[in-house]
Short mmCIF file of C-alpha atoms in Angstrom, two decimals:
data_model
loop_
_atom_site.label_atom_id
_atom_site.label_comp_id
_atom_site.label_asym_id
_atom_site.label_seq_id
_atom_site.Cartn_x
_atom_site.Cartn_y
_atom_site.Cartn_z
CA MET A 774 8.06 29.67 54.96
CA GLN A 775 8.78 29.38 58.31
CA TRP A 776 11.94 27.98 59.24
CA THR A 777 12.43 25.74 62.64
CA ARG A 778 15.95 25.71 62.44
CA GLU A 779 19.32 27.40 60.97
CA THR A 780 22.64 26.32 59.61
CA ASP A 781 25.05 26.61 57.11
CA VAL A 782 25.75 23.40 56.07
CA ILE A 783 23.21 20.06 55.90
CA VAL A 784 24.84 16.46 55.51
CA ILE A 785 21.96 13.77 54.97
CA GLY A 786 23.16 10.77 55.40
CA GLY A 787 25.43 9.35 58.43
CA GLY A 788 27.52 7.01 56.52
CA LEU A 789 31.19 7.13 55.57
CA ALA A 790 30.57 9.78 52.82
CA GLY A 791 28.58 11.72 55.17
CA TYR A 792 30.41 11.98 57.75
CA CYS A 793 33.43 12.74 55.77
CA ALA A 794 31.82 15.66 54.13
CA ALA A 795 30.73 16.91 57.68
CA LEU A 796 34.34 17.03 59.06
CA GLU A 797 35.55 18.86 55.89
CA ALA A 798 32.91 21.13 56.21
CA ALA A 799 33.34 21.81 59.96
CA ALA A 800 37.37 22.08 59.06
CA ALA A 801 35.97 25.38 56.81
CA GLN A 802 34.37 26.63 59.66
CA ALA A 803 30.85 25.80 58.86
CA ASN A 804 28.53 24.73 61.61
CA VAL A 805 26.71 21.50 60.03
CA LEU A 806 23.87 19.48 60.83
CA LEU A 807 24.14 16.09 60.04
CA LEU A 808 20.70 13.97 59.13
CA GLU A 809 20.56 10.26 59.59
CA LYS A 810 16.95 8.26 59.40
CA GLN A 811 17.91 5.43 61.18
CA PRO A 812 18.67 5.05 65.12
CA GLN A 813 22.64 4.64 64.71
CA ALA A 814 25.30 5.49 62.05
CA GLY A 815 26.96 3.53 59.40
CA GLY A 816 24.86 2.92 56.57
CA SER A 817 26.15 0.46 53.87
CA THR A 818 29.77 1.15 55.18
CA ALA A 819 28.66 -0.88 58.28
CA LEU A 820 27.98 -3.89 56.46
CA SER A 821 30.75 -3.76 53.80
CA GLY A 822 34.08 -5.46 54.32
CA GLY A 823 35.83 -2.31 55.02
CA PHE A 824 38.26 -2.47 51.44
CA LEU A 825 39.54 0.69 50.64
CA ALA A 826 41.59 0.43 47.11
CA PHE A 827 44.77 2.72 47.37
CA ALA A 828 47.68 2.72 44.76
CA GLY A 829 51.39 3.35 45.63
CA THR A 830 51.33 2.89 49.43
CA ASP A 831 54.02 1.95 51.78
CA LEU A 832 52.38 -0.96 52.66
CA GLN A 833 52.19 -2.10 48.85
CA LYS A 834 55.74 -1.47 48.85
CA THR A 835 56.84 -3.35 51.58
CA ALA A 836 54.88 -6.34 50.58
CA GLY A 837 56.79 -5.80 46.71
CA ILE A 838 53.64 -5.27 45.12
CA ASP A 839 54.52 -2.70 41.90
CA ASP A 840 51.28 -0.04 41.65
CA SER A 841 50.55 3.53 40.43
CA ASN A 842 47.95 5.86 39.88
CA ALA A 843 47.88 4.99 35.84
CA ARG A 844 47.64 1.19 36.96
CA LEU A 845 44.80 2.22 38.97
CA ALA A 846 43.01 4.05 36.60
CA ASP A 847 43.85 2.00 33.82
CA ASP A 848 41.74 -0.90 36.40
CA LEU A 849 38.70 1.73 37.08
CA ARG A 850 38.33 2.43 33.58
CA LYS A 851 38.52 -1.51 32.48
CA ALA A 852 36.26 -2.61 35.18
CA GLY A 853 33.80 0.36 34.12
CA ALA A 854 33.65 -0.70 30.16
CA ASN A 855 34.76 3.04 29.76
CA GLU A 856 31.43 3.83 31.08
CA ASN A 857 32.80 5.77 33.59
CA ASP A 858 33.27 9.51 33.72
CA PRO A 859 36.77 10.30 33.11
CA ARG A 860 36.37 13.31 35.19
CA LEU A 861 35.74 11.19 38.29
CA ILE A 862 37.92 8.78 37.93
CA ASP A 863 40.60 11.83 37.72
CA VAL A 864 39.43 12.92 40.71
CA TYR A 865 39.82 9.88 42.42
CA VAL A 866 43.45 8.62 41.39
CA ALA A 867 44.64 12.40 41.89
CA ASN A 868 43.03 12.53 45.88
CA GLN A 869 43.50 8.77 46.64
CA MET A 870 47.09 8.90 48.49
CA ALA A 871 46.33 12.08 49.95
CA THR A 872 43.55 10.20 51.26
CA TYR A 873 45.40 7.13 52.32
CA GLU A 874 47.44 9.68 53.89
CA TRP A 875 44.79 11.40 55.64
CA LEU A 876 42.98 8.28 57.24
CA THR A 877 46.34 6.78 58.65
CA SER A 878 46.90 10.40 60.29
CA ILE A 879 43.45 10.05 62.14
CA GLY A 880 44.85 6.67 63.45
CA VAL A 881 43.14 4.20 61.01
CA LYS A 882 44.67 0.76 60.63
CA PHE A 883 44.85 -1.26 58.05
CA ARG A 884 45.68 -5.14 57.87
CA ALA A 885 47.68 -6.84 54.94
CA VAL A 886 47.05 -5.89 51.25
CA GLU A 887 44.79 -8.68 49.42
CA LEU A 888 44.16 -9.22 45.84
CA SER A 889 40.24 -8.80 45.39
CA SER A 890 38.22 -8.51 41.99
CA ALA A 891 39.29 -6.08 38.78
CA GLN A 892 42.56 -5.65 40.41
CA SER A 893 45.37 -6.23 38.19
CA VAL A 894 47.71 -6.20 41.28
CA PRO A 895 46.85 -6.37 45.03
CA ARG A 896 45.48 -3.07 45.89
CA THR A 897 42.85 -3.74 48.74
CA HIS A 898 43.33 -2.19 52.13
CA PRO A 899 41.34 -3.78 54.60
CA THR A 900 39.78 -2.15 57.52
CA ASP A 901 37.43 -2.53 60.15
CA PRO A 902 34.42 -0.25 58.90
CA GLN A 903 32.90 0.16 62.44
CA VAL A 904 36.03 1.39 64.11
CA LEU A 905 36.80 3.73 60.74
CA LEU A 906 32.88 4.95 61.70
CA ALA A 907 33.48 5.10 65.33
CA ARG A 908 36.95 7.27 64.32
CA LEU A 909 34.81 9.74 62.28
CA ASP A 910 31.86 10.45 64.90
CA GLU A 911 34.39 11.17 67.73
CA LEU A 912 36.13 13.11 65.29
CA ALA A 913 32.66 15.18 64.75
CA LYS A 914 32.44 15.09 68.46
CA GLN A 915 35.48 17.04 68.97
CA SER A 916 34.76 19.61 66.39
CA GLY A 917 32.42 21.43 68.17
CA ARG A 918 30.57 22.21 64.67
CA ILE A 919 29.17 19.27 63.63
CA THR A 920 25.84 18.26 65.27
CA VAL A 921 24.46 14.67 64.37
CA LEU A 922 20.87 14.09 64.59
CA PHE A 923 19.30 10.27 64.41
CA ASN A 924 16.06 9.14 63.76
CA ALA A 925 16.00 12.34 61.04
CA ALA A 926 14.34 11.69 57.89
CA ALA A 927 15.03 14.28 54.85
CA SER A 928 11.70 14.22 52.77
CA ARG A 929 12.27 17.26 50.52
CA LEU A 930 14.84 19.99 49.36
CA VAL A 931 13.69 23.22 49.42
CA GLN A 932 14.40 26.28 46.47
CA TYR A 933 12.04 29.63 46.82
CA GLU A 934 12.25 29.38 42.89
CA VAL A 935 12.44 26.58 40.36
CA GLY A 936 16.00 26.51 38.79
CA GLY A 937 17.29 28.33 41.88
CA ARG A 938 19.58 27.44 45.01
CA VAL A 939 18.53 24.98 47.49
CA THR A 940 18.06 27.19 50.72
CA GLY A 941 16.68 24.35 53.22
CA VAL A 942 15.59 20.86 53.98
CA LYS A 943 12.16 19.29 54.91
CA ALA A 944 12.52 16.81 57.21
CA THR A 945 11.03 14.50 60.08
CA ILE A 946 12.81 14.52 63.33
CA ASP A 947 12.14 12.03 65.98
CA GLY A 948 8.46 11.99 64.93
CA LYS A 949 8.00 16.47 64.27
CA ASP A 950 8.18 17.84 61.16
CA GLU A 951 10.75 20.44 60.72
CA SER A 952 11.81 22.57 58.02
CA ILE A 953 15.28 23.57 58.44
CA ALA A 954 16.90 26.90 56.59
CA VAL A 955 20.60 26.41 55.09
CA LYS A 956 22.77 29.47 54.53
CA ARG A 957 25.63 27.42 52.15
CA GLY A 958 24.88 23.95 51.04
CA VAL A 959 23.46 20.45 51.16
CA VAL A 960 25.06 17.41 50.56
CA LEU A 961 23.30 14.36 49.82
CA ALA A 962 25.07 11.25 51.13
CA SER A 963 22.20 9.10 51.84
CA GLY A 964 23.35 5.80 49.88
CA GLY A 965 21.70 3.78 46.85
CA PHE A 966 18.19 2.20 46.61
CA SER A 967 19.17 -1.39 47.75
CA ARG A 968 16.37 -2.00 50.04
CA ASN A 969 13.53 -0.50 47.51
CA GLU A 970 12.51 -3.50 45.42
CA GLN A 971 10.14 -1.17 43.53
CA MET A 972 13.32 0.97 42.06
CA ILE A 973 14.90 -2.22 41.74
CA ARG A 974 12.48 -3.39 39.64
CA GLN A 975 12.12 -0.36 37.81
CA TYR A 976 15.84 -0.03 37.07
CA ALA A 977 17.24 -3.69 36.90
CA PRO A 978 14.77 -6.04 36.73
CA HIS A 979 17.11 -9.03 36.23
CA GLU A 980 18.38 -8.55 39.73
CA ALA A 981 15.43 -8.64 41.85
CA ALA A 982 15.81 -12.54 42.09
CA GLY A 983 19.07 -11.96 44.40
CA VAL A 984 19.41 -11.16 47.64
CA LEU A 985 18.05 -7.53 48.33
CA TYR A 986 20.34 -6.16 51.26
CA GLY A 987 22.31 -3.13 52.37
CA GLY A 988 21.74 -0.49 54.71
CA ALA A 989 18.19 -0.25 56.22
CA GLY A 990 17.81 3.25 55.43
CA ASN A 991 18.95 2.66 51.84
CA THR A 992 15.40 3.62 49.97
CA GLY A 993 16.67 5.80 47.23
CA ASP A 994 15.34 8.92 49.45
CA GLY A 995 18.33 11.21 47.91
CA ILE A 996 18.01 10.25 44.64
CA ARG A 997 14.27 10.99 44.24
CA MET A 998 14.48 14.53 46.59
CA ALA A 999 17.03 15.97 43.96
CA CYS A 1000 15.18 14.21 40.78
CA ALA A 1001 12.27 16.18 42.21
CA LEU A 1002 14.80 19.15 41.42
CA GLY A 1003 15.44 18.09 38.00
CA ALA A 1004 18.90 16.48 38.88
CA GLY A 1005 20.05 13.60 36.07
CA VAL A 1006 20.79 10.28 36.74
CA ARG A 1007 23.62 7.61 35.23
CA ASP A 1008 24.53 3.87 35.29
CA MET A 1009 21.15 3.26 36.40
CA GLY A 1010 21.02 0.20 33.92
CA PHE A 1011 24.19 -1.12 35.20
CA ILE A 1012 23.42 -2.38 38.41
CA LYS A 1013 24.52 -5.75 39.38
CA GLY A 1014 24.93 -7.82 42.84
CA THR A 1015 27.67 -9.16 44.47
CA PHE A 1016 28.74 -13.10 43.89
CA GLY A 1017 29.40 -14.77 46.98
CA TYR A 1018 26.12 -13.84 49.10
CA HIS A 1019 24.76 -16.70 51.03
CA PRO A 1020 21.06 -17.15 50.52
CA ASN A 1021 20.24 -17.58 54.00
CA ALA A 1022 21.06 -13.38 53.94
CA ARG A 1023 17.22 -13.22 52.72
CA THR A 1024 16.12 -14.71 55.98
CA HIS A 1025 18.57 -14.40 58.54
CA PRO A 1026 19.75 -11.19 60.29
CA GLY A 1027 23.28 -10.26 60.78
CA ARG A 1028 25.84 -9.21 58.10
CA ASP A 1029 29.08 -10.70 56.49
CA TRP A 1030 27.23 -12.82 54.04
CA THR A 1031 29.80 -12.68 51.18
CA LYS A 1032 32.81 -14.78 50.83
CA LEU A 1033 34.86 -15.39 47.44
CA PRO A 1034 37.01 -18.34 47.74
CA VAL A 1035 37.10 -18.35 43.76
CA TYR A 1036 39.69 -15.62 44.07
CA ARG A 1037 41.80 -17.94 46.23
CA GLY A 1038 41.63 -20.82 43.01
CA GLY A 1039 38.25 -22.21 44.05
CA ILE A 1040 35.51 -22.68 41.17
CA ALA A 1041 31.89 -22.05 40.72
CA VAL A 1042 29.41 -24.55 39.72
CA ASN A 1043 25.55 -24.55 39.40
CA LYS A 1044 23.34 -27.30 40.43
CA LEU A 1045 23.96 -29.31 37.74
CA GLY A 1046 27.88 -29.64 38.74
CA ARG A 1047 28.78 -27.35 36.17
CA ARG A 1048 30.82 -24.31 36.02
CA PHE A 1049 29.69 -21.34 33.91
CA ILE A 1050 32.22 -18.57 33.57
CA ASP A 1051 35.78 -17.50 34.14
CA GLU A 1052 35.62 -17.08 38.36
CA SER A 1053 38.15 -14.76 37.94
CA LYS A 1054 36.07 -11.90 36.55
CA SER A 1055 35.01 -9.15 38.63
CA TYR A 1056 32.35 -10.79 41.44
CA LYS A 1057 29.94 -7.96 39.65
CA LEU A 1058 29.85 -9.96 36.21
CA LEU A 1059 29.76 -13.51 38.56
CA GLY A 1060 26.94 -11.76 40.29
CA ASP A 1061 25.24 -11.43 37.33
CA ALA A 1062 25.73 -15.02 35.80
CA VAL A 1063 24.49 -16.27 38.78
CA LEU A 1064 21.24 -14.95 38.55
CA ASP A 1065 21.24 -17.26 34.80
CA GLN A 1066 21.90 -20.39 36.68
CA PRO A 1067 19.46 -22.82 37.92
CA GLY A 1068 17.27 -21.41 40.95
CA ALA A 1069 19.84 -18.41 40.94
CA LEU A 1070 22.34 -20.32 42.85
CA ALA A 1071 25.69 -21.73 42.96
CA TYR A 1072 28.60 -23.13 45.13
CA GLN A 1073 31.67 -22.27 45.36
CA ILE A 1074 34.29 -25.56 45.27
CA PHE A 1075 37.45 -25.41 47.13
CA ASP A 1076 39.77 -27.83 49.10
CA GLN A 1077 41.77 -27.46 52.16
CA ASN A 1078 44.99 -25.82 50.78
CA ILE A 1079 42.36 -22.92 49.82
CA MET A 1080 40.84 -22.98 53.64
CA ASP A 1081 44.49 -23.03 54.79
CA GLY A 1082 45.20 -19.90 52.89
CA ALA A 1083 42.05 -18.13 54.38
CA SER A 1084 42.98 -14.59 56.03
CA ASP A 1085 40.97 -14.43 59.42
CA GLY A 1086 39.14 -10.78 59.67
CA VAL A 1087 38.91 -10.35 56.56
CA PRO A 1088 35.43 -10.76 55.50
CA PRO A 1089 35.18 -12.09 51.86
CA PHE A 1090 38.43 -14.33 52.82
CA ASP A 1091 37.43 -15.42 56.00
CA PHE A 1092 36.34 -19.03 55.24
CA ARG A 1093 37.06 -20.49 58.63
CA SER A 1094 34.51 -18.22 60.82
CA THR A 1095 32.07 -18.83 58.13
CA GLN A 1096 32.29 -22.78 58.48
CA ARG A 1097 32.06 -22.20 62.56
CA ARG A 1098 28.94 -20.39 61.66
CA GLY A 1099 27.73 -23.50 60.12
CA LEU A 1100 27.61 -21.92 56.49
CA VAL A 1101 30.02 -24.15 54.64
CA PHE A 1102 29.59 -27.73 53.68
CA GLU A 1103 32.36 -30.15 54.03
CA ALA A 1104 33.15 -33.45 53.29
CA PRO A 1105 36.19 -35.86 52.89
CA THR A 1106 35.44 -36.71 48.76
CA LEU A 1107 34.00 -34.61 46.45
CA GLU A 1108 31.16 -37.13 45.77
CA ALA A 1109 30.22 -37.04 49.14
CA LEU A 1110 29.94 -33.38 49.01
CA ALA A 1111 28.29 -33.38 45.90
CA GLY A 1112 25.43 -35.20 47.79
CA LYS A 1113 25.59 -32.68 50.87
CA ILE A 1114 24.83 -30.09 48.61
CA GLY A 1115 22.41 -32.07 46.04
CA VAL A 1116 24.38 -32.34 42.74
CA ASP A 1117 25.27 -35.75 40.72
CA PRO A 1118 28.22 -37.02 42.25
CA ARG A 1119 29.41 -38.06 38.71
CA ASP A 1120 28.84 -34.44 37.33
CA LEU A 1121 30.94 -32.44 40.52
CA SER A 1122 33.85 -35.02 40.03
CA ALA A 1123 34.07 -34.36 36.48
CA THR A 1124 34.21 -31.04 36.52
CA VAL A 1125 36.47 -30.86 39.04
CA ALA A 1126 39.07 -33.36 37.56
CA ARG A 1127 38.26 -31.57 33.76
CA TYR A 1128 39.26 -28.02 35.82
CA ASN A 1129 42.48 -29.52 37.29
CA GLY A 1130 43.62 -31.05 33.94
CA PHE A 1131 43.64 -26.89 32.48
CA VAL A 1132 45.74 -26.01 35.57
CA GLU A 1133 48.02 -28.63 34.68
CA GLN A 1134 48.22 -27.92 30.99
CA GLY A 1135 47.98 -23.82 31.88
CA ARG A 1136 44.99 -23.51 29.82
CA ASP A 1137 41.63 -22.85 30.51
CA GLU A 1138 39.28 -24.50 27.34
CA ASP A 1139 36.07 -23.57 28.87
CA PHE A 1140 36.23 -19.84 30.01
CA GLY A 1141 39.66 -18.90 29.41
CA ARG A 1142 40.33 -18.34 33.26
CA ASP A 1143 44.39 -17.45 33.42
CA GLY A 1144 44.56 -16.35 37.10
CA LEU A 1145 42.82 -15.70 40.46
CA SER A 1146 41.38 -12.12 39.87
CA THR A 1147 41.83 -10.09 36.70
CA HIS A 1148 44.83 -12.48 35.04
CA TYR A 1149 46.69 -11.92 38.60
CA GLY A 1150 48.12 -14.85 40.77
CA LYS A 1151 48.49 -18.62 39.74
CA LEU A 1152 45.82 -21.49 39.34
CA VAL A 1153 45.86 -24.17 41.63
CA LYS A 1154 44.24 -28.01 41.49
CA ILE A 1155 41.48 -28.67 43.88
CA GLU A 1156 42.73 -31.96 45.00
CA ARG A 1157 43.05 -32.09 48.84
CA ALA A 1158 40.88 -33.25 51.18
CA PRO A 1159 38.58 -32.09 52.53
CA PHE A 1160 36.62 -30.56 50.24
CA TYR A 1161 33.99 -27.68 50.69
CA ALA A 1162 31.19 -25.95 48.95
CA TYR A 1163 29.86 -22.29 49.97
CA PRO A 1164 26.43 -21.63 48.49
CA SER A 1165 26.16 -18.44 46.99
CA THR A 1166 23.76 -16.18 44.89
CA SER A 1167 23.77 -12.46 43.96
CA GLY A 1168 23.32 -9.89 46.69
CA ILE A 1169 22.89 -5.98 46.16
CA ILE A 1170 24.28 -4.11 49.13
CA ALA A 1171 24.89 -1.41 47.26
CA THR A 1172 23.66 0.20 43.92
CA TYR A 1173 26.93 1.82 42.46
CA CYS A 1174 24.88 4.62 40.78
CA GLY A 1175 22.53 7.67 41.30
CA LEU A 1176 23.24 11.34 40.77
CA THR A 1177 24.82 12.87 38.02
CA VAL A 1178 27.78 14.87 39.14
CA ASP A 1179 30.89 17.21 38.25
CA ALA A 1180 34.33 16.73 39.55
CA ARG A 1181 33.29 19.22 42.33
CA ALA A 1182 30.73 16.72 43.34
CA ARG A 1183 27.68 19.18 42.59
CA VAL A 1184 24.43 18.02 41.47
CA LEU A 1185 23.69 18.13 37.48
CA ASN A 1186 20.18 18.50 36.23
CA VAL A 1187 19.21 16.76 32.84
CA PHE A 1188 20.84 19.43 31.22
CA GLU A 1189 24.00 18.89 33.16
CA GLU A 1190 23.93 22.28 35.13
CA PRO A 1191 25.01 22.61 38.34
CA ILE A 1192 21.62 22.75 40.38
CA PRO A 1193 22.95 25.60 43.01
CA GLY A 1194 23.78 24.18 46.58
CA LEU A 1195 23.33 20.98 46.19
CA TYR A 1196 25.99 18.60 46.37
CA ALA A 1197 26.45 14.62 46.27
CA ALA A 1198 28.77 11.90 47.58
CA GLY A 1199 28.87 8.26 47.83
CA GLU A 1200 26.57 5.61 46.97
CA ILE A 1201 24.33 8.02 45.49
CA MET A 1202 26.50 9.03 43.28
CA GLY A 1203 26.46 7.72 39.35
CA GLY A 1204 28.90 8.04 37.02
CA PHE A 1205 32.00 6.81 38.47
CA HIS A 1206 31.95 2.74 38.76
CA GLY A 1207 30.22 2.32 35.01
CA VAL A 1208 29.41 -1.02 34.12
CA SER A 1209 31.05 -2.70 36.87
CA TYR A 1210 33.16 -2.19 39.83
CA MET A 1211 36.80 -2.44 41.76
CA THR A 1212 36.78 -4.03 44.72
CA GLY A 1213 37.44 -1.13 47.33
CA SER A 1214 36.59 1.76 44.78
CA ALA A 1215 33.09 2.63 46.25
CA LEU A 1216 34.61 3.12 49.82
CA GLY A 1217 37.11 5.13 48.51
CA LYS A 1218 34.82 7.22 46.69
CA ALA A 1219 33.01 7.82 49.40
CA ILE A 1220 36.26 9.46 51.64
CA ILE A 1221 37.55 11.21 48.69
CA PHE A 1222 34.34 12.81 47.20
CA GLY A 1223 32.84 13.36 50.52
CA ARG A 1224 35.57 15.72 51.48
CA ILE A 1225 35.10 17.39 48.41
CA ALA A 1226 31.21 17.66 48.77
CA GLY A 1227 32.07 19.33 52.55
CA ARG A 1228 34.09 21.55 51.07
CA ALA A 1229 32.72 22.95 47.89
CA ALA A 1230 29.29 23.24 50.22
CA ALA A 1231 30.27 25.09 52.81
CA GLN A 1232 31.69 27.86 50.90
CA ARG A 1233 30.07 31.31 51.35
#
């Protein structure tokens, strides 16, 4: 084959995992070519809330939160219903504190710790994902070893022989077909397939009723390229959307569509005005449940007390900015609110009254809810006017499944043997999350395994 370029390491995908892989490979004295098929970096990371899950940090200790590696590992396993690969959980837990310290050392700023889905204690460390990506891009430029190419779509992985080492990548760069030789290794960090309706219908047809969102380039390219070499896949049947997605995301541009007042004490009702699930469960399980409701639609109902507890600048809990965008219904009474959202006023009032009674008696007789999120936090009544409703469906911003990898981020074939010279990190990985997802673990996984993959790929 005639090569048009040559480099030590190729990273496919310019999101969080890709940049972290490139930086680590460069730190190992490798020259790196990072290919991003979109005109800009970011992927799903740029659309995310910027939540990272760490345990035992100084921010938690200052807030009086007692957390540990053991508790973190237990929460990850429980969220995944023990379908996770325990080796990958162990890698995350072993590296999470060093990752937090690395991020703070390069200037990443975190806001106050938040309680989020599937966490037994608050461990979400919010940061601005755009600022984080910009900082990583700045470090890439400073390295002197990383070349970032946009409008560069990889299409095939090259082997000299079946089962042999990956020796290069075919790509289209600014409209020109190229063949790029790689001396050391290739890292796939191209994200999932939330923008590929055909793949969603193939692996998780139930989810197609929700909003298909995520990074514009997340069409499953990396998974298909690796599968062409015999790569195995994990967790494809566990794909779930995220509850709290506004239905307008189907037809309107922009980001920041996910709000979760249920984790501050709100409830979720369907178009009949009835609750349908324990609202403290993982928003992935809530997402599945809403798809079974009439019109695949629900309304998160909350009051002024919950609105007053909003966290400005923290996307899932920034209810005030969402209200200013005209996405939240408001009314002085529950009956008036019901009229605005097309729900029978008597049914909504009865549902809220019944729920408030459960809060008062300390027992949810309908669904067993006993906390704000994952058994943590005290339930509150919905009683102070004005009252609010946020229309919600399920949205797939990321697929959280994909290629089978080992603890060294090596891509494994269908016989669980490493494909020489091929690594994967970030959303494209399977095996880590299992059945569901703990908030903050996706971005945390992207950084941890991105750095591991970059170091491994740079080895001669």
